Short mmCIF file of C-alpha atoms in Angstrom, two decimals:
data_model
loop_
_atom_site.label_atom_id
_atom_site.label_comp_id
_atom_site.label_asym_id
_atom_site.label_seq_id
_atom_site.Cartn_x
_atom_site.Cartn_y
_atom_site.Cartn_z
CA MET A 1 -0.26 -0.20 0.16
CA SER A 2 1.49 3.46 -0.79
CA ARG A 3 -0.43 6.64 -0.33
CA LYS A 4 -1.99 8.14 -4.02
CA TYR A 5 -2.67 11.00 -4.12
CA VAL A 6 -5.64 13.14 -7.71
CA ILE A 7 -5.64 16.14 -8.44
CA ILE A 8 -9.33 17.72 -8.87
CA ASN A 9 -10.89 21.16 -9.24
CA SER A 10 -11.73 23.47 -7.18
CA ASP A 11 -15.35 23.10 -8.18
CA GLU A 12 -15.48 19.00 -7.50
CA VAL A 13 -14.09 19.31 -3.63
CA SER A 14 -18.43 19.34 -2.12
CA SER A 15 -17.89 16.10 -3.30
CA VAL A 16 -14.90 14.87 -1.20
CA ASN A 17 -15.56 12.70 1.53
CA PHE A 18 -13.53 13.44 3.84
CA ASP A 19 -13.68 10.09 5.90
CA GLN A 20 -12.28 8.34 2.64
CA VAL A 21 -9.25 10.98 2.96
CA ASP A 22 -6.08 12.10 4.30
CA GLU A 23 -7.34 16.36 4.20
CA THR A 24 -8.33 16.82 7.17
CA SER A 25 -11.24 19.34 5.77
CA GLU A 26 -12.68 20.71 3.20
CA SER A 27 -10.42 24.70 4.76
CA THR A 28 -6.75 22.83 5.14
CA LEU A 29 -7.23 22.06 1.43
CA ARG A 30 -4.56 23.61 -0.44
CA TYR A 31 -4.72 24.29 -4.02
CA SER A 32 -3.10 25.38 -6.55
CA LEU A 33 -1.92 28.82 -7.74
CA ASP A 34 -5.03 30.79 -9.52
CA GLY A 35 -7.59 28.74 -7.27
CA SER A 36 -8.63 26.38 -9.81
CA LYS A 37 -7.30 23.00 -8.14
CA THR A 38 -6.55 21.13 -5.66
CA PHE A 39 -6.19 17.71 -4.55
CA VAL A 40 -6.29 14.76 -1.99
CA LYS A 41 -4.47 11.63 -1.04
CA PHE A 42 -5.41 8.74 0.60
CA ASP A 43 -3.65 5.63 1.84
CA THR A 44 -5.91 2.52 1.21
CA ASP A 45 -5.14 0.55 -2.04
CA ALA A 46 -9.18 1.07 -2.77
CA THR A 47 -9.81 4.20 -4.21
CA PRO A 48 -12.71 6.21 -3.26
CA SER A 49 -16.11 6.20 -5.26
CA PHE A 50 -15.90 10.04 -5.73
CA LEU A 51 -12.10 9.96 -7.60
CA ASP A 52 -13.31 6.88 -9.63
CA GLY A 53 -11.98 7.52 -13.58
CA LYS A 54 -9.12 10.08 -12.00
CA THR A 55 -5.70 10.39 -12.44
CA GLN A 56 -3.62 8.80 -9.49
CA TYR A 57 -0.15 10.33 -8.83
CA SER A 58 2.69 8.82 -6.39
CA HIS A 59 4.30 11.27 -3.68
CA SER A 60 7.55 11.61 -6.27
CA GLU A 61 5.17 12.75 -8.59
CA ILE A 62 2.24 15.02 -6.99
CA LEU A 63 5.61 17.49 -5.94
CA THR A 64 6.81 17.10 -8.85
CA ILE A 65 3.53 18.37 -10.04
CA LEU A 66 3.47 20.56 -7.15
CA ALA A 67 7.20 22.38 -7.69
CA THR A 68 5.20 24.05 -10.34
CA ASP A 69 4.76 27.33 -11.41
CA GLU A 70 0.61 26.70 -11.50
CA TRP A 71 0.76 25.28 -7.47
CA THR A 72 4.19 27.00 -5.76
CA ASP A 73 4.74 31.01 -6.54
CA PRO A 74 8.35 31.61 -8.69
CA ASN A 75 9.31 34.02 -6.40
CA PRO A 76 8.94 32.50 -2.66
CA PRO A 77 9.78 34.42 0.21
CA GLY A 78 14.01 34.18 0.93
CA GLU A 79 15.67 32.91 -1.41
CA MET B 1 10.25 -43.84 117.20
CA ALA B 2 6.46 -43.96 118.11
CA ASN B 3 3.81 -42.83 115.76
CA ARG B 4 3.11 -39.48 115.33
CA ARG B 5 0.92 -37.53 113.79
CA ILE B 6 2.05 -36.02 110.02
CA SER B 7 1.61 -32.74 111.57
CA SER B 8 3.62 -32.68 114.17
CA LEU B 9 6.49 -33.45 112.57
CA SER B 10 8.87 -30.52 111.25
CA SER B 11 9.01 -29.41 107.93
CA LEU B 12 12.40 -29.24 106.03
CA GLY B 13 14.62 -26.95 105.91
CA GLY B 14 14.84 -25.39 102.35
CA THR B 15 16.75 -28.23 100.17
CA PRO B 16 15.80 -31.52 101.69
CA ASN B 17 18.88 -34.35 101.87
CA THR B 18 18.33 -36.65 99.30
CA ALA B 19 17.95 -39.77 101.22
CA ASP B 20 14.97 -38.61 102.57
CA ILE B 21 11.85 -40.27 101.84
CA ILE B 22 8.45 -39.39 101.36
CA PRO B 23 6.12 -42.74 102.66
CA ILE B 24 3.55 -44.06 100.15
CA THR B 25 0.63 -46.16 101.04
CA ASP B 26 -1.50 -48.42 98.56
CA VAL B 27 -4.59 -48.35 100.34
CA SER B 28 -6.31 -50.33 98.36
CA ASP B 29 -4.66 -53.03 99.06
CA THR B 30 -5.33 -55.68 101.35
CA THR B 31 -3.30 -57.83 100.85
CA GLY B 32 -2.04 -58.10 103.00
CA SER B 33 -1.46 -58.60 107.20
CA ALA B 34 -1.78 -54.58 107.48
CA GLN B 35 -3.79 -53.15 105.55
CA GLY B 36 -1.57 -51.16 102.38
CA THR B 37 1.91 -51.18 101.12
CA THR B 38 3.98 -48.57 102.05
CA LYS B 39 6.67 -47.91 99.69
CA LYS B 40 9.08 -44.97 99.36
CA VAL B 41 10.21 -41.80 97.18
CA THR B 42 12.68 -40.42 97.12
CA VAL B 43 13.82 -36.45 96.70
CA ALA B 44 16.04 -38.27 93.87
CA ASN B 45 12.48 -40.37 92.45
CA LEU B 46 10.64 -36.62 92.60
CA VAL B 47 13.62 -34.25 90.42
CA ALA B 48 14.31 -37.57 87.47
CA ALA B 49 9.73 -37.42 87.40
CA ALA B 50 10.06 -33.48 86.83
CA PRO B 51 9.91 -31.77 83.52
CA GLN B 52 13.99 -29.58 84.05
CA GLY B 53 15.62 -27.63 82.18
CA ASP B 54 15.41 -24.13 80.77
CA LEU B 55 14.85 -23.29 76.66
CA LEU B 56 18.97 -22.72 76.24
CA ALA B 57 20.27 -25.84 78.47
CA ALA B 58 20.56 -29.63 77.01
CA ASN B 59 16.72 -30.70 76.20
CA ASN B 60 16.22 -27.79 74.67
CA LEU B 61 15.40 -26.64 70.78
CA SER B 62 19.63 -27.17 69.82
CA ASP B 63 18.87 -30.21 70.22
CA VAL B 64 17.05 -31.18 67.92
CA ALA B 65 17.51 -33.33 65.03
CA ASN B 66 17.35 -30.71 62.47
CA ALA B 67 17.31 -27.59 64.67
CA GLY B 68 17.40 -25.42 61.80
CA THR B 69 14.19 -25.95 60.46
CA SER B 70 12.40 -26.10 63.78
CA ARG B 71 14.03 -21.98 64.16
CA THR B 72 12.34 -21.63 61.27
CA ASN B 73 8.96 -23.35 62.21
CA LEU B 74 9.27 -21.48 65.03
CA GLY B 75 9.46 -18.08 62.73
CA LEU B 76 12.93 -17.64 64.67
CA GLY B 77 14.92 -16.57 61.65
CA THR B 78 18.09 -16.64 62.80
CA ALA B 79 17.98 -16.11 66.02
CA ALA B 80 18.20 -18.77 68.74
CA THR B 81 21.42 -20.20 67.13
CA THR B 82 23.04 -19.70 70.82
CA ALA B 83 22.49 -19.28 74.17
CA SER B 84 21.96 -15.70 73.61
CA THR B 85 18.54 -14.09 74.24
CA ASP B 86 19.16 -10.94 71.33
CA TYR B 87 16.34 -12.36 69.04
CA ALA B 88 16.36 -8.19 67.36
CA SER B 89 17.75 -10.04 63.58
CA ALA B 90 14.90 -12.59 63.60
CA PHE B 91 11.77 -9.94 64.30
CA TYR B 92 13.40 -6.92 62.82
CA ASN B 93 11.02 -5.18 60.11
CA ILE B 94 13.50 -2.83 58.08
CA VAL B 95 15.66 -3.52 55.70
CA THR B 96 18.26 -1.38 53.92
CA LYS B 97 18.14 -0.61 49.94
CA THR B 98 21.13 1.62 48.16
CA THR B 99 20.67 0.70 44.73
CA HIS B 100 18.28 -0.43 42.65
CA TYR B 101 16.26 -2.80 44.03
CA THR B 102 13.16 -5.97 42.85
CA LEU B 103 11.16 -6.97 45.99
CA THR B 104 11.26 -10.65 46.72
CA ASN B 105 8.49 -12.24 49.17
CA ALA B 106 11.66 -11.47 52.65
CA GLU B 107 10.65 -8.11 52.54
CA ASN B 108 7.03 -8.63 52.96
CA GLY B 109 5.44 -6.72 55.56
CA LYS B 110 8.98 -5.09 56.75
CA VAL B 111 10.58 -1.81 56.02
CA ILE B 112 12.24 -0.40 52.82
CA PHE B 113 13.96 2.40 54.18
CA CYS B 114 16.20 3.63 50.79
CA ASN B 115 18.77 6.44 51.30
CA SER B 116 20.68 7.41 48.27
CA SER B 117 21.27 10.94 46.75
CA GLY B 118 20.58 8.92 43.15
CA LEU B 119 17.59 7.64 41.14
CA ILE B 120 16.44 4.25 43.31
CA ASP B 121 14.53 1.70 41.61
CA ILE B 122 11.63 -0.62 42.99
CA THR B 123 10.07 -3.32 41.06
CA VAL B 124 6.95 -4.73 42.08
CA PRO B 125 7.35 -8.79 40.14
CA SER B 126 4.47 -10.43 39.20
CA GLY B 127 4.57 -14.61 41.98
CA LEU B 128 5.10 -12.08 44.57
CA THR B 129 3.05 -14.43 48.03
CA SER B 130 -0.65 -13.91 48.28
CA GLY B 131 -0.99 -10.06 49.79
CA PHE B 132 1.89 -8.69 49.55
CA ASN B 133 2.82 -6.07 51.21
CA CYS B 134 5.56 -3.66 52.51
CA ARG B 135 6.27 0.27 52.71
CA VAL B 136 9.13 2.08 51.20
CA VAL B 137 10.92 4.95 52.31
CA GLN B 138 13.54 7.65 51.12
CA GLY B 139 15.64 8.50 53.35
CA GLY B 140 18.20 10.34 51.04
CA ALA B 141 18.58 13.22 48.41
CA GLY B 142 17.35 10.72 45.11
CA ARG B 143 14.39 9.78 44.19
CA VAL B 144 12.75 6.13 44.40
CA ARG B 145 10.30 5.53 42.22
CA PHE B 146 8.41 2.29 41.78
CA LEU B 147 8.55 0.05 38.70
CA THR B 148 6.39 -2.80 37.56
CA SER B 149 7.76 -6.02 36.21
CA GLY B 150 3.94 -8.44 34.96
CA THR B 151 2.45 -5.95 37.84
CA THR B 152 -0.09 -3.07 38.33
CA ILE B 153 0.16 0.28 40.33
CA ASN B 154 -3.44 1.10 40.10
CA GLY B 155 -3.48 4.90 38.27
CA TYR B 156 -0.17 5.12 37.57
CA THR B 157 1.65 4.03 34.30
CA SER B 158 5.94 2.49 34.48
CA GLY B 159 8.68 3.20 32.16
CA SER B 160 9.44 5.96 29.38
CA ASN B 161 7.28 8.99 28.59
CA ALA B 162 4.86 8.04 30.95
CA PRO B 163 3.59 9.81 34.31
CA ASN B 164 6.06 7.50 36.50
CA ALA B 165 5.07 7.13 40.39
CA VAL B 166 8.42 9.01 42.41
CA ILE B 167 8.74 9.64 46.63
CA GLY B 168 11.33 12.09 47.33
CA GLN B 169 13.52 12.61 50.00
CA HIS B 170 11.49 11.07 53.38
CA GLY B 171 8.94 10.56 50.96
CA VAL B 172 6.79 7.33 52.46
CA ALA B 173 4.86 4.89 50.39
CA ASP B 174 2.88 1.91 51.63
CA LEU B 175 2.55 -0.94 48.70
CA VAL B 176 -0.58 -2.83 49.48
CA PRO B 177 -2.20 -5.86 47.14
CA THR B 178 -5.72 -5.12 45.85
CA GLY B 179 -5.92 -7.96 43.98
CA THR B 180 -3.55 -10.84 42.21
CA ASN B 181 -0.42 -8.39 40.51
CA ILE B 182 -2.20 -5.55 41.92
CA TYR B 183 -1.01 -3.61 43.72
CA SER B 184 -1.91 0.29 45.41
CA LEU B 185 -0.42 3.13 46.10
CA HIS B 186 -0.40 5.15 49.72
CA GLY B 187 1.58 8.12 50.47
CA ASP B 188 3.52 10.88 49.46
CA ILE B 189 3.42 9.62 45.58
CA ASN B 190 4.65 12.19 42.87
CA TYR B 191 5.55 11.84 39.09
CA LEU B 192 8.12 11.10 37.45
CA LEU B 193 8.44 11.80 33.62
CA VAL B 194 11.73 9.84 32.38
CA TYR B 195 12.43 11.40 29.46
CA SER B 196 13.23 9.26 25.96
CA ASN B 197 12.69 10.27 22.47
CA VAL B 198 11.74 7.58 20.76
CA ASN B 199 8.81 9.12 17.97
CA SER B 200 8.80 11.88 15.10
CA VAL B 201 6.16 13.07 12.86
CA ASN B 202 6.95 12.56 9.44
CA PHE B 203 5.23 15.39 6.93
CA ASP B 204 5.22 14.96 3.10
CA GLY B 205 5.51 17.86 1.35
CA THR B 206 2.31 18.29 -0.41
CA ASN B 207 0.15 19.57 2.58
CA ASP B 208 0.96 18.15 5.68
CA TYR B 209 0.85 20.63 9.11
CA PHE B 210 0.98 20.53 12.93
CA ASP B 211 -1.54 22.92 13.99
CA PRO B 212 -1.54 24.71 17.73
CA SER B 213 -5.12 25.31 18.74
CA SER B 214 -3.82 28.74 19.76
CA ALA B 215 -1.56 30.29 18.36
CA ILE B 216 1.68 30.93 20.16
CA SER B 217 2.79 34.31 21.07
CA PHE B 218 5.29 37.04 23.01
CA THR B 219 4.94 40.60 23.76
CA GLY B 220 8.68 39.87 25.07
CA VAL B 221 11.85 37.59 25.51
CA TYR B 222 10.74 33.79 24.28
CA THR B 223 12.29 30.56 22.33
CA LEU B 224 11.63 28.23 20.14
CA SER B 225 13.67 24.63 19.55
CA MET B 226 13.06 22.38 17.18
CA TRP B 227 14.45 19.23 15.19
CA PHE B 228 14.45 19.23 11.54
CA LYS B 229 15.05 16.67 9.35
CA GLN B 230 13.68 18.27 5.61
CA THR B 231 14.04 15.26 3.11
CA THR B 232 11.43 15.65 0.20
CA ASP B 233 11.80 19.23 -0.82
CA ALA B 234 14.61 21.51 -1.66
CA LEU B 235 12.26 24.97 0.49
CA GLY B 236 9.86 24.75 2.84
CA ILE B 237 8.94 26.02 5.69
CA LEU B 238 9.30 25.14 9.72
CA ALA B 239 7.67 27.73 12.07
CA PHE B 240 4.71 30.84 10.86
CA GLY B 241 3.22 33.12 12.51
CA GLY B 242 1.91 36.71 11.07
CA SER B 243 3.91 37.49 8.53
CA ALA B 244 7.27 35.88 9.89
CA TYR B 245 8.77 32.60 8.95
CA ILE B 246 11.64 30.50 9.18
CA GLU B 247 12.79 28.95 5.87
CA PRO B 248 14.89 26.04 5.28
CA SER B 249 16.63 25.80 2.29
CA GLY B 250 17.84 22.40 1.48
CA SER B 251 19.34 23.51 -2.35
CA ASN B 252 22.39 25.31 0.15
CA GLY B 253 22.04 24.11 3.64
CA ARG B 254 20.64 28.12 5.29
CA VAL B 255 18.37 29.08 7.28
CA LEU B 256 16.59 32.40 7.13
CA VAL B 257 14.46 34.11 9.57
CA SER B 258 12.13 37.29 8.40
CA GLY B 259 9.99 38.71 10.68
CA TYR B 260 11.20 36.98 14.05
CA SER B 261 14.89 39.04 13.29
CA GLY B 262 14.72 41.45 10.99
CA GLY B 263 16.34 38.73 8.78
CA ILE B 264 19.18 36.37 9.56
CA HIS B 265 20.12 34.60 7.14
CA SER B 266 22.48 31.00 8.12
CA ALA B 267 25.83 30.62 6.70
CA THR B 268 26.18 28.23 3.44
CA ASN B 269 25.96 24.12 4.99
CA SER B 270 25.21 24.84 8.23
CA TYR B 271 22.34 22.57 7.99
CA THR B 272 23.05 19.34 5.53
CA PHE B 273 19.52 18.28 3.75
CA GLY B 274 18.49 14.54 4.85
CA GLN B 275 19.94 14.78 8.53
CA TRP B 276 18.48 16.06 11.68
CA SER B 277 19.47 18.91 12.53
CA HIS B 278 18.43 21.41 15.10
CA PHE B 279 17.36 24.93 14.91
CA MET B 280 16.31 27.47 17.53
CA ILE B 281 16.35 32.03 18.27
CA ALA B 282 15.60 33.46 21.02
CA ARG B 283 14.66 37.53 21.82
CA ASN B 284 15.78 38.98 24.79
CA SER B 285 14.75 41.57 26.97
CA SER B 286 16.88 44.39 24.58
CA ASN B 287 14.54 42.68 22.06
CA ALA B 288 18.04 41.26 20.33
CA VAL B 289 17.22 38.26 18.36
CA GLU B 290 20.21 35.24 18.18
CA ALA B 291 19.43 32.34 15.44
CA TRP B 292 21.68 28.93 16.03
CA VAL B 293 22.04 26.16 13.45
CA ASN B 294 23.08 22.44 15.57
CA GLY B 295 24.07 25.12 18.22
CA VAL B 296 26.51 27.78 16.84
CA SER B 297 25.64 30.99 16.23
CA ALA B 298 23.38 32.13 12.72
CA GLY B 299 23.71 35.97 13.26
CA THR B 300 22.10 38.37 15.33
CA GLY B 301 18.63 40.89 14.52
CA THR B 302 16.73 42.57 16.32
CA ASN B 303 13.06 41.80 16.82
CA SER B 304 10.52 44.31 18.85
CA GLY B 305 6.37 43.58 19.01
CA THR B 306 4.10 40.73 19.56
CA ALA B 307 6.01 37.07 17.53
CA THR B 308 3.52 35.26 16.92
CA PHE B 309 4.36 31.21 16.22
CA SER B 310 0.34 29.93 14.49
CA LYS B 311 2.11 26.80 12.79
CA PHE B 312 4.69 24.81 11.84
CA GLY B 313 5.16 23.12 8.23
CA ILE B 314 3.73 25.51 6.20
CA TYR B 315 3.54 29.04 5.65
CA GLY B 316 0.59 29.65 3.01
CA THR B 317 -0.97 28.39 -0.21
CA SER B 318 2.00 29.56 -2.41
CA VAL B 319 4.54 28.20 -0.61
CA GLN B 320 5.60 24.44 -0.25
CA PRO B 321 5.06 23.48 2.59
CA PHE B 322 7.70 21.43 5.43
CA GLY B 323 8.73 17.54 3.77
CA GLY B 324 10.62 15.49 6.01
CA ASP B 325 10.85 14.75 9.62
CA LEU B 326 10.12 17.61 13.04
CA ASP B 327 10.67 17.02 16.76
CA GLU B 328 10.29 18.07 20.02
CA ILE B 329 9.20 21.45 18.72
CA SER B 330 9.56 23.74 22.17
CA LEU B 331 8.59 27.26 23.24
CA PHE B 332 10.33 29.20 26.29
CA ASP B 333 8.60 32.24 27.28
CA SER B 334 11.91 33.01 28.54
CA ASP B 335 15.58 33.73 26.80
CA GLN B 336 17.32 30.39 26.27
CA SER B 337 20.35 31.43 24.70
CA ALA B 338 22.73 30.16 27.74
CA ASN B 339 21.08 27.23 27.50
CA ILE B 340 21.87 26.40 23.89
CA ALA B 341 24.53 23.84 24.69
CA THR B 342 22.46 22.21 26.83
CA ILE B 343 19.25 22.62 24.82
CA TYR B 344 21.28 21.59 21.70
CA ASN B 345 23.04 18.35 23.26
CA SER B 346 25.30 18.02 20.63
CA GLY B 347 23.09 17.23 17.91
CA VAL B 348 20.75 14.98 20.67
CA PRO B 349 17.47 15.51 22.08
CA THR B 350 17.44 15.80 26.06
CA ASP B 351 14.10 16.41 28.36
CA LEU B 352 13.73 19.77 28.80
CA THR B 353 11.66 20.21 32.38
CA SER B 354 13.99 21.69 33.78
CA LEU B 355 14.20 24.16 31.96
CA SER B 356 9.91 25.34 31.59
CA PRO B 357 9.09 25.25 28.10
CA VAL B 358 5.49 27.39 28.14
CA ASN B 359 5.20 24.73 25.22
CA TRP B 360 6.23 21.22 24.36
CA TYR B 361 5.51 19.18 21.75
CA ARG B 362 7.06 15.89 22.04
CA MET B 363 5.99 14.44 18.65
CA GLY B 364 4.16 11.50 18.84
CA ASP B 365 6.63 10.00 22.51
CA ASN B 366 3.84 11.39 24.58
CA ASP B 367 0.60 10.30 22.11
CA GLY B 368 1.56 6.98 21.94
CA ALA B 369 2.58 7.91 18.16
CA THR B 370 -1.68 7.88 17.46
CA GLY B 371 -3.93 9.28 15.96
CA THR B 372 -3.74 13.58 15.30
CA THR B 373 -3.51 15.58 18.36
CA ILE B 374 0.19 16.36 19.50
CA THR B 375 -0.08 17.14 23.20
CA ASP B 376 1.78 19.99 24.25
CA LEU B 377 3.85 19.07 27.61
CA GLY B 378 4.30 22.93 28.58
CA SER B 379 3.37 25.09 30.87
CA GLY B 380 0.30 26.54 28.95
CA SER B 381 -1.58 23.08 28.05
CA ASN B 382 -2.12 24.69 24.47
CA ASN B 383 -2.66 20.86 22.14
CA GLY B 384 -2.48 20.85 18.44
CA THR B 385 -3.78 18.54 15.37
CA LEU B 386 -1.39 16.98 12.50
CA ILE B 387 -3.08 18.24 9.43
CA ASN B 388 -3.92 16.29 6.15
CA GLY B 389 -2.25 13.91 7.51
CA PRO B 390 1.66 14.04 8.10
CA THR B 391 3.41 10.95 10.43
CA PHE B 392 4.38 8.97 12.59
CA THR B 393 7.96 7.69 12.64
CA THR B 394 10.46 6.16 14.43
CA ASN B 395 13.23 8.66 12.69
CA VAL B 396 14.71 10.33 15.24
CA PRO B 397 18.00 12.25 16.50
CA SER B 398 20.67 11.46 18.02
#
């Protein structure tokens, strides 16, 4: 079993069952910089039904995606 | 000599002559010429017939076939092995201990007098005789801790990262049985937390963070100490509050302290990506701020006003969260700069109790490494929550 990550559109958040994902609540989700996307993760082998048909990413894959300008400020504070 | 009445005879002196006799007449004998048969009883006959000898004379315990068994059966222990009147060793109720000790049935009903300037562990093992009880006294300056081994002491736990029952100098505690291998303690009991660090929390670098129930703020002096092991991204956030943040950069091993200090930037390679490191920042009463990475000063700055630490591991939505492990996050409403060597402890977290932290998050060690709550062991009682699925790990600084 390994943790899986799925990107969803922001307007799909209402369909998320937070008992089936690791995210604590809607208010703790991380969104893309333009606010159009977010993601959830789950540890079980069984994919939550509301995520059926969506692309699943591994940890290293989602880190690569989240490091892009779409998700992370290219000019972060300090560095 | 003419017959005389017995009442007319003169009395004997203090000691009869051994040749003196006492006549005994068997009045049932009617066969003789004179009714009754008369015999004599000498003084020697009487001495031979009477019980004689005191406890330690010829016919006493020392003459029995197995004197040791006799003494044991009589509960005399090692007493009465000689003609002595000192039986104290058989009934002596106090035994002295100066080092760690595991109770045995020999201590049943006795007083365990501990005498040491250091810690003495008294272990209560399973299998002691039914009804076993004892009293423990500490005469020395050290503490006496009660440990269990296959037993239960009601209301107390035993071991690391748990409240152990202890007594201090001049303390007295009674160990009383309440069931099979179950005991209660009564007396001058205190708690002792035995420090051990075996857990930390892993943050996956995507959206995990640690969120104290209330933001932690200081208007005057303060200190933040924490351990981190950055593994999944070149940047990350250790702590955040208001517009201030602490950001380690794994690409060059530098830590930026922004907002809390006026801008401290540690030297290149002050920490190593993928390895445990320690960070500490302290503000003194003159608003001078200093930061340390792995016990080495990373620079100084100035900062006044309220310093807030509201989250650990995340800054906001636009900055990569921290990826890696965090451990032993502690905050003080005091300037601990003089104790940096003690806190860093050559790279191994140590017990901070004596430094009186306001907030002390053990990151799993006192929460059984389960659930999402991180209990605050400091005086602030400001528990926190692991947000978005951080996981406990046994990877710790060592």
